[in-house]
Coordinates of N, CA and C in Angstrom, one line a residue:
K874 N -2.1 28.5 -1.2 CA -2.1 27.2 -1.1 C -2.7 26.5 -2.3
T875 N -2.1 25.4 -2.7 CA -2.7 24.6 -3.7 C -3.7 23.6 -3.3
S876 N -4.6 23.3 -4.2 CA -5.7 22.6 -3.7 C -5.2 21.1 -3.6
L877 N -6.0 20.2 -2.9 CA -5.7 18.8 -2.8 C -5.7 18.1 -4.1
A878 N -6.6 18.5 -5.0 CA -6.6 17.8 -6.4 C -5.2 18.2 -7.1
T879 N -4.8 19.3 -7.0 CA -3.6 19.8 -7.7 C -2.5 19.0 -7.2
R880 N -2.4 18.9 -5.7 CA -1.3 18.2 -5.1 C -1.3 16.8 -5.4
C881 N -2.5 16.1 -5.6 CA -2.5 14.7 -6.0 C -2.0 14.4 -7.4
V882 N -2.4 15.4 -8.3 CA -1.9 15.3 -9.7 C -0.4 15.5 -9.7
L883 N 0.1 16.4 -9.0 CA 1.6 16.7 -9.1 C 2.3 15.3 -8.4
L884 N 1.8 14.9 -7.3 CA 2.3 13.6 -6.8 C 2.3 12.5 -7.8
A885 N 1.1 12.2 -8.4 CA 1.0 11.2 -9.4 C 2.0 11.3 -10.6
G886 N 2.1 12.5 -11.1 CA 3.0 12.7 -12.2 C 4.3 12.5 -11.7
W887 N 4.8 13.0 -10.5 CA 6.1 12.8 -10.0 C 6.5 11.4 -9.9
L888 N 5.5 10.6 -9.3 CA 5.7 9.2 -9.1 C 5.8 8.4 -10.4
L889 N 4.9 8.8 -11.4 CA 5.2 8.3 -12.7 C 6.6 8.4 -13.3
G890 N 7.0 9.6 -13.2 CA 8.3 10.0 -13.7 C 9.5 9.3 -13.0
I891 N 9.3 8.9 -11.7 CA 10.3 8.2 -10.9 C 10.2 6.7 -11.2
L892 N 9.1 6.1 -11.4 CA 8.8 4.7 -11.5 C 9.0 4.2 -12.9
L893 N 8.8 5.1 -13.8 CA 8.9 4.6 -15.3 C 10.4 4.2 -15.5
P894 N 10.9 3.1 -16.1 CA 12.1 2.9 -16.3 C 12.8 3.6 -17.4
L895 N 13.0 4.8 -17.2 CA 13.5 5.9 -18.2 C 14.9 5.4 -18.8
A896 N 15.7 4.8 -17.9 CA 17.1 4.4 -18.4 C 17.0 3.4 -19.6
S897 N 15.9 2.5 -19.4 CA 15.7 1.4 -20.3 C 15.5 1.9 -21.7
L898 N 14.9 3.1 -21.8 CA 14.5 3.7 -23.1 C 15.7 4.1 -24.0
R899 N 16.9 4.1 -23.3 CA 18.0 4.5 -24.0 C 18.3 3.7 -25.2
R900 N 18.0 2.4 -25.2 CA 18.2 1.5 -26.2 C 17.4 1.7 -27.5
F901 N 16.4 2.4 -27.4 CA 15.4 2.7 -28.4 C 15.7 3.8 -29.4
S902 N 16.5 4.8 -28.7 CA 16.7 6.1 -29.5 C 18.1 6.6 -29.1
T903 N 18.7 6.9 -30.2 CA 20.2 7.5 -29.9 C 20.1 8.8 -29.5
S904 N 19.1 9.7 -30.0 CA 19.0 11.1 -29.3 C 18.6 11.0 -27.9
Y905 N 17.6 10.2 -27.5 CA 17.2 10.1 -26.2 C 18.5 9.5 -25.3
R906 N 19.2 8.7 -25.8 CA 20.4 8.2 -25.1 C 21.4 9.3 -24.9
A907 N 21.6 10.1 -25.9 CA 22.6 11.2 -25.8 C 22.0 12.3 -24.7
G908 N 20.9 12.6 -24.7 CA 20.2 13.5 -23.7 C 20.3 12.9 -22.3
F909 N 19.9 11.5 -22.2 CA 19.9 11.0 -21.0 C 21.3 11.0 -20.4
D910 N 22.3 10.6 -21.2 CA 23.8 10.4 -20.8 C 24.2 11.8 -20.4
V911 N 23.7 12.9 -21.0 CA 24.2 14.2 -20.6 C 23.8 14.5 -19.1
V912 N 22.5 14.1 -18.9 CA 22.1 14.3 -17.5 C 22.7 13.5 -16.4
F913 N 22.9 12.3 -16.8 CA 23.5 11.3 -15.9 C 24.9 10.9 -16.2
N914 N 25.7 11.9 -16.8 CA 27.1 11.6 -17.4 C 27.9 11.2 -16.2
T915 N 27.9 11.8 -15.0 CA 28.8 11.5 -14.0 C 28.1 10.9 -12.8
E916 N 28.9 10.3 -11.9 CA 28.2 9.7 -10.6 C 27.7 10.9 -9.9
A917 N 28.3 12.0 -9.7 CA 27.9 13.1 -9.1 C 26.5 13.7 -9.6
A918 N 26.4 13.7 -10.9 CA 25.1 14.2 -11.5 C 24.0 13.1 -11.2
H919 N 24.4 11.9 -11.1 CA 23.4 10.9 -10.9 C 22.8 11.0 -9.5
V920 N 23.9 11.2 -8.6 CA 23.5 11.3 -7.1 C 22.7 12.6 -7.0
L921 N 23.2 13.7 -7.6 CA 22.3 14.9 -7.4 C 20.9 14.8 -7.9
M922 N 20.7 14.1 -9.0 CA 19.4 14.0 -9.7 C 18.5 13.1 -8.7
H923 N 19.1 12.0 -8.2 CA 18.3 11.2 -7.3 C 17.9 11.8 -6.1
T924 N 18.8 12.7 -5.6 CA 18.6 13.4 -4.3 C 17.4 14.4 -4.6
F925 N 17.5 15.1 -5.7 CA 16.5 16.0 -6.0 C 15.1 15.4 -6.3
L926 N 15.0 14.2 -7.0 CA 13.8 13.7 -7.2 C 13.1 13.2 -6.0
Y927 N 13.9 12.6 -5.1 CA 13.4 12.1 -3.8 C 13.1 13.1 -2.7
A928 N 13.8 14.1 -2.7 CA 13.4 15.4 -1.9 C 12.2 16.0 -2.3
V929 N 12.1 16.1 -3.6 CA 10.7 16.6 -4.1 C 9.5 15.6 -3.7
L930 N 9.8 14.4 -3.9 CA 8.8 13.4 -3.5 C 8.4 13.4 -2.0
A931 N 9.4 13.5 -1.3 CA 9.0 13.5 0.1 C 8.3 14.9 0.5
Y932 N 8.7 16.0 -0.1 CA 8.0 17.2 0.3 C 6.5 17.1 -0.3
L933 N 6.3 16.5 -1.4 CA 4.9 16.3 -2.0 C 4.1 15.4 -1.2
V934 N 4.6 14.4 -0.7 CA 4.0 13.4 0.1 C 3.6 14.0 1.4
A935 N 4.5 14.7 2.1 CA 4.2 15.4 3.3 C 3.2 16.5 3.3
S936 N 3.3 17.2 2.1 CA 2.3 18.4 2.1 C 0.9 17.8 1.7
L937 N 0.9 16.5 1.1 CA -0.4 15.8 0.7 C -1.0 15.4 2.1
I938 N -0.3 14.7 3.0 CA -0.9 14.1 4.1 C -0.9 14.8 5.3
S939 N -0.3 16.1 5.2 CA -0.3 16.9 6.4 C -1.7 17.5 6.9
R940 N -1.9 17.4 8.1 CA -3.3 17.8 8.5 C -3.0 18.6 9.8
P941 N -3.8 19.6 10.2 CA -3.6 20.2 11.5 C -3.4 19.5 12.7
A942 N -4.2 18.3 12.8 CA -4.1 17.4 13.9 C -2.8 16.6 14.0
R943 N -2.0 16.4 12.9 CA -1.0 15.6 12.8 C 0.4 16.5 13.2
T944 N 1.3 15.9 13.9 CA 2.5 16.7 14.1 C 3.4 16.6 12.8
R945 N 4.2 17.7 12.7 CA 5.0 17.7 11.4 C 6.1 16.5 11.5
G946 N 6.5 16.1 12.7 CA 7.4 14.9 12.8 C 6.8 13.7 12.3
L947 N 5.5 13.5 12.7 CA 4.8 12.2 12.2 C 4.7 12.3 10.7
V948 N 4.3 13.4 10.2 CA 4.1 13.6 8.8 C 5.5 13.4 7.9
A949 N 6.5 13.9 8.5 CA 7.8 13.6 7.9 C 8.2 12.2 8.0
A950 N 7.8 11.5 9.1 CA 8.2 10.0 9.1 C 7.3 9.3 8.2
L951 N 6.1 9.6 8.0 CA 5.2 8.9 7.0 C 5.8 9.2 5.6
A952 N 6.3 10.4 5.4 CA 6.7 10.7 4.0 C 8.0 9.9 3.7
L953 N 8.8 9.8 4.8 CA 10.1 8.9 4.6 C 9.8 7.4 4.3
V954 N 8.8 6.9 5.0 CA 8.3 5.6 4.8 C 7.9 5.5 3.4
S955 N 7.2 6.4 2.9 CA 6.6 6.4 1.5 C 7.8 6.4 0.6
V956 N 8.8 7.3 0.8 CA 10.0 7.3 -0.1 C 10.7 6.2 -0.2
G957 N 10.9 5.4 1.0 CA 11.6 4.1 1.1 C 10.9 3.1 0.2
I958 N 9.5 3.0 0.2 CA 8.8 2.1 -0.6 C 8.9 2.4 -2.0
V959 N 8.8 3.8 -2.4 CA 9.0 4.1 -3.8 C 10.4 3.8 -4.3
A960 N 11.4 4.2 -3.5 CA 12.7 3.8 -3.9 C 13.0 2.4 -4.1
L961 N 12.5 1.6 -3.1 CA 12.6 0.1 -3.3 C 11.9 -0.4 -4.6
S962 N 10.8 0.2 -4.9 CA 9.9 -0.2 -6.0 C 10.7 0.2 -7.3
Q963 N 11.3 1.4 -7.3 CA 12.0 2.0 -8.5 C 13.1 1.1 -8.8
E964 N 13.9 0.7 -7.7 CA 15.2 -0.1 -8.0 C 14.8 -1.5 -8.5
T965 N 13.6 -2.1 -7.9 CA 13.2 -3.5 -8.4 C 12.7 -3.4 -9.8
I966 N 12.0 -2.3 -10.2 CA 11.6 -2.1 -11.6 C 12.8 -2.0 -12.5
Q967 N 13.7 -1.2 -12.1 CA 14.9 -1.1 -12.9 C 15.7 -2.3 -13.0
M968 N 15.8 -3.1 -12.0 CA 16.6 -4.4 -12.1 C 15.9 -5.4 -13.0
A969 N 14.5 -5.4 -12.8 CA 13.7 -6.3 -13.5 C 13.8 -6.0 -15.2
C970 N 13.7 -4.6 -15.5 CA 13.7 -4.2 -16.9 C 15.0 -4.5 -17.5
E971 N 16.0 -4.3 -16.7 CA 17.4 -4.6 -17.3 C 18.0 -5.9 -17.0
R972 N 17.2 -6.6 -16.4 CA 17.5 -8.0 -16.0 C 18.8 -8.1 -15.2
L973 N 18.9 -7.3 -14.3 CA 20.1 -7.2 -13.4 C 19.8 -8.0 -12.1
P974 N 20.9 -8.6 -11.5 CA 20.7 -9.0 -10.2 C 20.9 -7.9 -9.1
L975 N 20.6 -8.2 -7.9 CA 20.9 -7.0 -6.8 C 22.3 -6.8 -6.7
E976 N 22.7 -5.6 -7.1 CA 24.1 -5.2 -7.0 C 24.3 -4.0 -6.0
P977 N 25.6 -3.8 -5.6 CA 25.8 -2.7 -4.7 C 25.3 -1.3 -5.2
D978 N 25.4 -1.2 -6.5 CA 25.0 0.2 -7.1 C 23.4 0.3 -6.8
A979 N 22.6 -0.6 -6.8 CA 21.2 -0.6 -6.4 C 20.9 -0.2 -5.1
I980 N 21.8 -0.8 -4.2 CA 21.8 -0.5 -2.7 C 22.2 1.0 -2.6
F981 N 23.3 1.4 -3.2 CA 23.8 2.8 -3.0 C 22.7 3.7 -3.5
D982 N 22.0 3.4 -4.6 CA 21.0 4.3 -5.1 C 19.9 4.5 -4.2
W983 N 19.4 3.3 -3.5 CA 18.5 3.4 -2.5 C 18.8 4.4 -1.4
F984 N 20.2 4.3 -0.9 CA 20.5 5.1 0.2 C 20.5 6.6 -0.2
V985 N 20.9 6.8 -1.5 CA 20.8 8.3 -2.0 C 19.3 8.6 -2.0
D986 N 18.5 7.8 -2.5 CA 17.1 8.2 -2.5 C 16.6 8.5 -1.1
M987 N 16.9 7.8 -0.2 CA 16.6 8.0 1.2 C 17.2 9.3 1.7
N988 N 18.3 9.6 1.4 CA 18.9 10.8 1.8 C 18.2 12.0 1.1
G989 N 17.8 11.9 0.0 CA 17.0 12.9 -0.7 C 15.6 13.0 0.0
G990 N 15.1 11.8 0.3 CA 13.8 12.0 1.1 C 13.8 12.6 2.4
L991 N 15.1 12.3 3.0 CA 15.3 13.0 4.4 C 15.4 14.6 4.2
L992 N 16.2 14.9 3.2 CA 16.2 16.3 2.8 C 14.8 17.0 2.7
G993 N 14.1 16.3 1.7 CA 12.8 16.8 1.6 C 11.9 16.9 2.8
A994 N 11.9 16.0 3.7 CA 11.3 15.9 5.0 C 11.8 17.1 5.9
M995 N 13.1 17.3 5.8 CA 13.7 18.4 6.7 C 13.1 19.7 6.2
I996 N 13.1 19.8 4.9 CA 12.5 21.1 4.4 C 11.1 21.4 4.7
F997 N 10.4 20.3 4.6 CA 8.9 20.3 5.0 C 8.8 20.7 6.6
M998 N 9.6 20.2 7.4 CA 9.5 20.4 8.9 C 10.1 21.7 9.3
R999 N 10.8 22.5 8.4 CA 11.4 23.7 8.9 C 10.3 24.7 9.5
P1000 N 10.9 25.4 10.5 CA 9.9 26.3 11.3 C 9.2 27.2 10.3
A1001 N 7.9 27.6 10.5 CA 7.2 28.4 9.7 C 7.8 29.8 9.6
R1002 N 8.4 30.3 10.5 CA 9.2 31.5 10.5 C 10.2 31.6 9.4
W1003 N 10.7 30.5 9.0 CA 11.7 30.6 7.9 C 11.1 31.0 6.5
S1004 N 9.9 30.7 6.4 CA 9.2 30.9 5.1 C 8.2 32.0 5.2
A1005 N 8.1 32.6 6.3 CA 7.1 33.7 6.5 C 7.7 35.1 6.0
G1006 N 9.0 35.2 5.7 CA 9.5 36.4 5.2 C 10.0 37.3 6.4
P1007 N 10.4 38.5 6.2 CA 10.9 39.3 7.3 C 9.6 39.9 8.0
R1008 N 9.8 40.1 9.5 CA 8.9 40.6 10.3 C 9.6 41.7 11.1
E1009 N 8.8 42.5 11.6 CA 9.4 43.6 12.4 C 8.7 43.4 13.9
C1010 N 9.4 43.5 14.8 CA 8.9 43.5 16.2 C 8.9 44.9 16.8
T1011 N 7.7 45.2 17.4 CA 7.6 46.4 18.2 C 7.9 46.0 19.6
R1012 N 8.1 47.0 20.4 CA 8.4 46.8 21.9 C 7.2 46.1 22.5
E1013 N 6.0 46.6 22.0 CA 4.9 46.0 22.7 C 4.7 44.6 22.3
G1014 N 4.9 44.2 21.1 CA 4.7 42.8 20.5 C 5.9 41.9 20.6
R1015 N 6.9 42.3 21.4 CA 8.2 41.6 21.6 C 7.9 40.0 21.9
T1016 N 7.1 39.8 23.0 CA 6.8 38.5 23.4 C 6.1 37.6 22.2
Q1017 N 5.3 38.2 21.4 CA 4.6 37.5 20.4 C 5.7 37.2 19.3
C1018 N 6.6 38.1 19.0 CA 7.6 37.9 18.0 C 8.6 37.0 18.4
D1019 N 9.1 36.8 19.7 CA 10.0 36.0 20.1 C 9.5 34.5 20.4
R1020 N 8.1 34.3 20.3 CA 7.7 32.9 20.8 C 8.2 31.9 19.8
G1021 N 8.8 30.9 20.3 CA 9.3 29.8 19.5 C 10.7 30.1 18.9
R1022 N 11.2 31.1 19.1 CA 12.5 31.5 18.6 C 13.6 31.2 19.7
R1023 N 14.6 30.5 19.3 CA 15.7 30.1 20.3 C 16.6 31.3 20.4
Q1024 N 17.0 31.6 21.6 CA 17.8 32.8 21.9 C 19.3 32.3 21.8
A1025 N 19.9 32.8 20.9 CA 21.3 32.6 20.6 C 22.3 33.6 21.3
A1026 N 23.5 33.0 21.8 CA 24.4 33.9 22.5 C 24.9 34.8 21.4
P1027 N 25.1 36.1 21.9 CA 25.9 37.2 21.0 C 27.2 36.7 20.6
L1028 N 27.6 37.0 19.4 CA 28.8 36.4 18.8 C 29.8 36.8 19.7
H1029 N 30.0 37.9 20.3 CA 31.1 38.3 21.2 C 31.2 37.4 22.3
R1030 N 30.1 36.8 22.8 CA 30.2 36.0 24.1 C 30.4 34.4 23.7
I1031 N 30.6 34.0 22.5 CA 30.7 32.7 22.2 C 31.9 32.1 22.7
G1032 N 32.9 32.8 22.7 CA 34.3 32.5 23.2 C 34.3 32.3 24.7
E1033 N 33.4 33.0 25.4 CA 33.3 33.0 27.0 C 32.5 31.7 27.3
L1034 N 31.7 31.1 26.4 CA 30.9 29.9 26.9 C 31.7 28.7 27.3

């Protein structure tokens, strides 16, 4: 596990990277513009990048505020609220720097950011057994091994359900 200080530094750096109006810097350097345009060349790349940025943000926030006494659902909800505030702030900063009015593109970006946040929150909420690696069950330890695991119908019986 990483220390609290390390997680705070990671979160601060990630927030800085999201909130700085990096697109506005394109006008100052042709090489920066070329590199930026390669990353955000298509709408699909733009959506994927925003999804990734905000998924990581939600995961970082959730891991920072997670405590044993808090449920994972509450932590994920607080992370999503945080993502919404950061996404709204980022869109506002971007519109102010480029002197743009509120446009449908900004609203679309906000929804993409929120979907990324939802993805990050879902990854944070995943059951611990997904990340624990393979385990073996012995006959004696079967109840311990099956605790919390959903029992799925065998594949050959799915058609009979």
